[in-house]
mmCIF file of C-alpha atoms in Angstrom:
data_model
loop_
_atom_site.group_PDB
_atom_site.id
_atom_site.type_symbol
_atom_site.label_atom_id
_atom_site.label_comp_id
_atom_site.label_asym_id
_atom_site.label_seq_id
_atom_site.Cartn_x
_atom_site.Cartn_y
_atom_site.Cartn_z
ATOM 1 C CA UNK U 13 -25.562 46.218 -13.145
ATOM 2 C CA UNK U 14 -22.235 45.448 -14.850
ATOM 3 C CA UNK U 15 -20.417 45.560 -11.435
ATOM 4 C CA UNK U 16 -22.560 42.960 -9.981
ATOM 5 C CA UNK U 17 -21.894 40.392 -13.348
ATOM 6 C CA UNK U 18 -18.643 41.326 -13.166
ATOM 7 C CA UNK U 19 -18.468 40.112 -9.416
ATOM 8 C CA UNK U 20 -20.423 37.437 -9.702
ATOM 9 C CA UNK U 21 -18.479 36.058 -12.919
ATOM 10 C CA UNK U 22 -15.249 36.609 -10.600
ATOM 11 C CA UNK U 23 -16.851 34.535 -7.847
ATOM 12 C CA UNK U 24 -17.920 31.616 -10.357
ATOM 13 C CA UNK U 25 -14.618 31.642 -11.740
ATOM 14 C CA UNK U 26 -13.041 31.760 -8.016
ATOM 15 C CA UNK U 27 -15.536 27.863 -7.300
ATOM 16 C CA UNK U 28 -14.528 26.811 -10.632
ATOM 17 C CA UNK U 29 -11.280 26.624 -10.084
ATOM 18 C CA UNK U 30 -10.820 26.108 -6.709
ATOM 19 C CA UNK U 31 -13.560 22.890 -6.414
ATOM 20 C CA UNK U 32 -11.258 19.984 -8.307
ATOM 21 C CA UNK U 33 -9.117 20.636 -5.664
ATOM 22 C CA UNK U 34 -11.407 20.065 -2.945
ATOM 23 C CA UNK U 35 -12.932 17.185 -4.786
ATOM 24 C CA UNK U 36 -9.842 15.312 -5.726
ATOM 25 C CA UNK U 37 -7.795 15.992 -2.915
ATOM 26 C CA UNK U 38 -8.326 12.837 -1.278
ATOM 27 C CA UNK U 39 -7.323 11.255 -4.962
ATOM 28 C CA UNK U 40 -3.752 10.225 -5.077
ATOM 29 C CA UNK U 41 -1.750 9.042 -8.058
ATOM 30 C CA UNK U 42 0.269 5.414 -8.150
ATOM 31 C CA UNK U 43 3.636 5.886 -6.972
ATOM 32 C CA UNK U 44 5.836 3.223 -8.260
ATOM 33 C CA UNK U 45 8.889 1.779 -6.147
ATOM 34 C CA UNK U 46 11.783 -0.153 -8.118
ATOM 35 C CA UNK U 47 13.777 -2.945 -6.730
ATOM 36 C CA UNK U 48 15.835 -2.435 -3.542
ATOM 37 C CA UNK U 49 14.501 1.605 -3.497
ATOM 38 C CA UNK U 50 13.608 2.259 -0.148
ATOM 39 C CA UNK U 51 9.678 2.589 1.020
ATOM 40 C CA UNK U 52 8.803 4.851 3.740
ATOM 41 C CA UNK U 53 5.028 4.482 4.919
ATOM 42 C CA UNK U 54 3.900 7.843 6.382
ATOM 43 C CA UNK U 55 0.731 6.065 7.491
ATOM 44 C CA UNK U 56 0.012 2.823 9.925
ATOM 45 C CA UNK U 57 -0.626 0.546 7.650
ATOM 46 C CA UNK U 58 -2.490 -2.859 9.008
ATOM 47 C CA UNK U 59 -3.540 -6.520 7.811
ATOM 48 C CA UNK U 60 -4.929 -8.845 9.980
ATOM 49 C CA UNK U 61 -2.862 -8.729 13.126
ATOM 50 C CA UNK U 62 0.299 -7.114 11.552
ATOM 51 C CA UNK U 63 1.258 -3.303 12.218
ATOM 52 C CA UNK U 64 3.043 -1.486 10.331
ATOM 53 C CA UNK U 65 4.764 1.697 11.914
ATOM 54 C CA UNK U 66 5.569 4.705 9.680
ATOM 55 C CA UNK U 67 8.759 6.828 10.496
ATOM 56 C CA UNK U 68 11.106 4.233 9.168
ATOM 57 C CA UNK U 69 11.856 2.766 5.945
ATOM 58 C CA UNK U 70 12.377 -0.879 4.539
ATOM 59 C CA UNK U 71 13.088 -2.575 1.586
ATOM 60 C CA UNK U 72 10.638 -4.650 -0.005
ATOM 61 C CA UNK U 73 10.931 -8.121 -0.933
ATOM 62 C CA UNK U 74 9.010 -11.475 -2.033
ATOM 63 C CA UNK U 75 9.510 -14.358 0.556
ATOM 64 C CA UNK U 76 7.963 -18.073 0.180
ATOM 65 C CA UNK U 77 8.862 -20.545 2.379
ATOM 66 C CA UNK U 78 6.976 -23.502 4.016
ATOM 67 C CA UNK U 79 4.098 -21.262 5.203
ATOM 68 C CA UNK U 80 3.435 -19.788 1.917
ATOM 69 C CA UNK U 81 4.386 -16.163 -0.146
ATOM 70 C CA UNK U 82 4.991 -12.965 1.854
ATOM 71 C CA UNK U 83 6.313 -9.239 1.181
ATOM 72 C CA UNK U 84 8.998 -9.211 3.727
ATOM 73 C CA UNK U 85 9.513 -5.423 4.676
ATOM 74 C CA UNK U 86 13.753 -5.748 5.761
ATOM 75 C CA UNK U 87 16.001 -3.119 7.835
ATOM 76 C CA UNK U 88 17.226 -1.068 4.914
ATOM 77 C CA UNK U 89 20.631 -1.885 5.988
ATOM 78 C CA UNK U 90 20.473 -5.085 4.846
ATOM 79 C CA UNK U 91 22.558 -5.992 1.450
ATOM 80 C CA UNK U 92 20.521 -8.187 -0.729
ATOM 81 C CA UNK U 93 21.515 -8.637 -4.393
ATOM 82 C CA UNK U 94 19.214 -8.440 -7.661
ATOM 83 C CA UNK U 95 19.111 -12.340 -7.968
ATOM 84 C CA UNK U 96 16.844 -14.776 -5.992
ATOM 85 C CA UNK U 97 18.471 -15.581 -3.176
ATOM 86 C CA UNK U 98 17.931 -19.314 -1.345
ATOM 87 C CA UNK U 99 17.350 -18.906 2.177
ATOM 88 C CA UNK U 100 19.315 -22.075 3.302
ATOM 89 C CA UNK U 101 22.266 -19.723 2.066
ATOM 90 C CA UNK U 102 24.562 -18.028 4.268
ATOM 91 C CA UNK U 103 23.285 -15.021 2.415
ATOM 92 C CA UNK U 104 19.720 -15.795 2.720
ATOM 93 C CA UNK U 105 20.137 -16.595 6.294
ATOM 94 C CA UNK U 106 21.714 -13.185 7.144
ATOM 95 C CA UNK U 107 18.844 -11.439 5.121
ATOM 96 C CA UNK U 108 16.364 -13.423 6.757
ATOM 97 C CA UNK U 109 17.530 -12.606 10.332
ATOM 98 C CA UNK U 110 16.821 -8.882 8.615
ATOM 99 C CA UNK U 111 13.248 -9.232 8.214
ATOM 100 C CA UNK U 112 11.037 -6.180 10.071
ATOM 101 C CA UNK U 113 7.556 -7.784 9.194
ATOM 102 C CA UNK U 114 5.905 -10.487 7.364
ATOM 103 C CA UNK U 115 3.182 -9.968 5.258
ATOM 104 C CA UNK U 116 0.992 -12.690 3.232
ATOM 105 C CA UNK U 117 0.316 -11.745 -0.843
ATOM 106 C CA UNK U 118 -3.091 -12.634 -2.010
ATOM 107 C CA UNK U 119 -3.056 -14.083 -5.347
ATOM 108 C CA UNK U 120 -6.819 -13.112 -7.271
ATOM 109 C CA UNK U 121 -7.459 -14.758 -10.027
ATOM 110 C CA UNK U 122 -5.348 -17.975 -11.546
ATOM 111 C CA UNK U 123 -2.451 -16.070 -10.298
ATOM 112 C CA UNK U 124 0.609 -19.273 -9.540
ATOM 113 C CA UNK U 125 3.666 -17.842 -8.335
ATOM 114 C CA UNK U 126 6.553 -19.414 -9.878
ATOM 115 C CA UNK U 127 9.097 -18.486 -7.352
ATOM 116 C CA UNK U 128 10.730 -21.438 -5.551
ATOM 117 C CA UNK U 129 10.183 -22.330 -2.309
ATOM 118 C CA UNK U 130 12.462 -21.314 0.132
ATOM 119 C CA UNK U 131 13.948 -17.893 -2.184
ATOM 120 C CA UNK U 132 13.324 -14.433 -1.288
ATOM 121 C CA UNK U 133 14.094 -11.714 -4.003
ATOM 122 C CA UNK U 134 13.674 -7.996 -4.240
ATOM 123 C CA UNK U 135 10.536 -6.602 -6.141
ATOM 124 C CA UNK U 136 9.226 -3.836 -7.546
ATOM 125 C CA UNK U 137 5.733 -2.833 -6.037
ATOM 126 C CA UNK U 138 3.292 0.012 -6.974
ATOM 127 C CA UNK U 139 1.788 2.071 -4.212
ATOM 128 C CA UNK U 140 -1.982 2.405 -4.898
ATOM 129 C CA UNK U 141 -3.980 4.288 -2.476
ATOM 130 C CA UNK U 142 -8.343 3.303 -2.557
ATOM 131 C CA UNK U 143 -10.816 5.325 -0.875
ATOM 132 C CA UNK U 144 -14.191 2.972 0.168
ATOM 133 C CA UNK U 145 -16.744 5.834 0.422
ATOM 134 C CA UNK U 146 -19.892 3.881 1.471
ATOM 135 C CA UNK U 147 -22.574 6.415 0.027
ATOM 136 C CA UNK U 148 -25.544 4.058 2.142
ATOM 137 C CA UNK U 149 -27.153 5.883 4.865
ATOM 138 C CA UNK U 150 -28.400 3.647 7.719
ATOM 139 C CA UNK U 151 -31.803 4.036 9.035
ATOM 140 C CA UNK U 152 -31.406 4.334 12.774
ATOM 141 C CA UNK U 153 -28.013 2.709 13.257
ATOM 142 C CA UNK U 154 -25.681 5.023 14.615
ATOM 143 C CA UNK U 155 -23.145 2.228 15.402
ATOM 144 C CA UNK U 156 -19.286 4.181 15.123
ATOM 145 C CA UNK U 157 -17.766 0.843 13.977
ATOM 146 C CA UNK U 158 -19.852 0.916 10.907
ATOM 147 C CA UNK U 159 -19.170 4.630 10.286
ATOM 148 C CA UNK U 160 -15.808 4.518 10.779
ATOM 149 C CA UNK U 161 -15.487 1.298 7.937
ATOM 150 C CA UNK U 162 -17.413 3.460 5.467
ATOM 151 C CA UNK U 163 -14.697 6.080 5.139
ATOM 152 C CA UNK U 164 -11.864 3.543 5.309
ATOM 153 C CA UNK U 165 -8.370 4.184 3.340
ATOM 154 C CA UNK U 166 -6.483 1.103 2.471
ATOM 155 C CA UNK U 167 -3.298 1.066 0.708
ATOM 156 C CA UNK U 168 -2.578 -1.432 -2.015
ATOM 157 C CA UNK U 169 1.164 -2.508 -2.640
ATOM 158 C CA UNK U 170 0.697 -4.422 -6.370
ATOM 159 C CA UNK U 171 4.094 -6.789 -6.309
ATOM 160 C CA UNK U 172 4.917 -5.613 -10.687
ATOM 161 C CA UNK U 173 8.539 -7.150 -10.108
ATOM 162 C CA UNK U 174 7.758 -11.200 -10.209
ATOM 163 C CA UNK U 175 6.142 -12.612 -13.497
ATOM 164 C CA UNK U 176 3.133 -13.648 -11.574
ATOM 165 C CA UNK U 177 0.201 -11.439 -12.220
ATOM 166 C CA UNK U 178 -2.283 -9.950 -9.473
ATOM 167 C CA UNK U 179 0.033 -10.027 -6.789
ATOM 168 C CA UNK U 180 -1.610 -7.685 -3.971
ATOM 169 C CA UNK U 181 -1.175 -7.081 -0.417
ATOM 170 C CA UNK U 182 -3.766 -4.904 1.500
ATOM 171 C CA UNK U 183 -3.309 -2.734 3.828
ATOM 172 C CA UNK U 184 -5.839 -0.600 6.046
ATOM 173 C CA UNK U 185 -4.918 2.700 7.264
ATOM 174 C CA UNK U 186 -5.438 3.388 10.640
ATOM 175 C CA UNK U 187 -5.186 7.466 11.583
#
């Protein structure tokens, strides 16, 4: 009799400590990126019609022009300085010839940008990675589309290096 509790307190212990793994494995932690450090997506990221590829890195940076506020992802190679550069610049017009992808920032909330219009500047951004689990079963509807948006990733880059709060851009992962 003292074999078996022994075995079976060995096997509790075993699920115990090996379930928070399982559970939280799809959890990951905030991974912050500072100004001008590089960012490497190991993912395709996507929003709206824009791709992103993984296997190559950029530097991030806040754009507005005419069109309106973007995180520009640049060729790494590219030399842009701590200070808001103007894009009518020599400067600004080498680092805009730079510029891998274009990527509109959603402002929530009462969120006004104060950076000038026609300036791009390196910013610090915060990797946050969301999981929408959709827990709803569907009666009869076995339609893949709607199965495949219930266990959507998305990737969250939260601009943190502009004084304008709420600063997101959204990406979808696509495996």
């Amino acid at each position: 009799m003292r074999t078996i509790r022994l075995a079976a307190l060995i096997v509790a212990v075993f699920l115990v400590v090996s379930l928070p793994g399982s559970v939280f494995a799809h959890d990951k932690r905030p991974k912050d990126y500072k100004k001008g450090q590089l960012y490497c997506p190991s993912q395709v990221l996507v929003v709206g019609t824009i791709v992103v590829q993984p296997g190559r890195c950029y530097v991030l940076a806040f754009f507005r022009d005419g069109r309106g506020t973007f995180l520009a992802f640049l060729n790494p190679k590219v030399k842009v300085p701590s200070r808001r550069v103007h894009l009518d610049s020599d400067e600004g017009r080498k680092i805009r010839a730079q510029i891998v992808y274009l990527v509109p920032v959603q402002a929530t909330g009462l969120a006004v940008v104060t950076m000038p219009l026609n300036t791009i500047q390196l910013v610090q951004v915060q990797e946050r990675h969301e999981h929408d689990d959709d827990d709803d079963e569907d009666d009869d509807d076995d339609d893949d589309d709607d199965h495949r948006k219930a266990r959507e990733e998305r990737v969250v880059l939260v601009i943190t290096g502009v004084p304008a709060p709420n600063l997101t851009v959204t990406f979808v992962i696509r495996f």
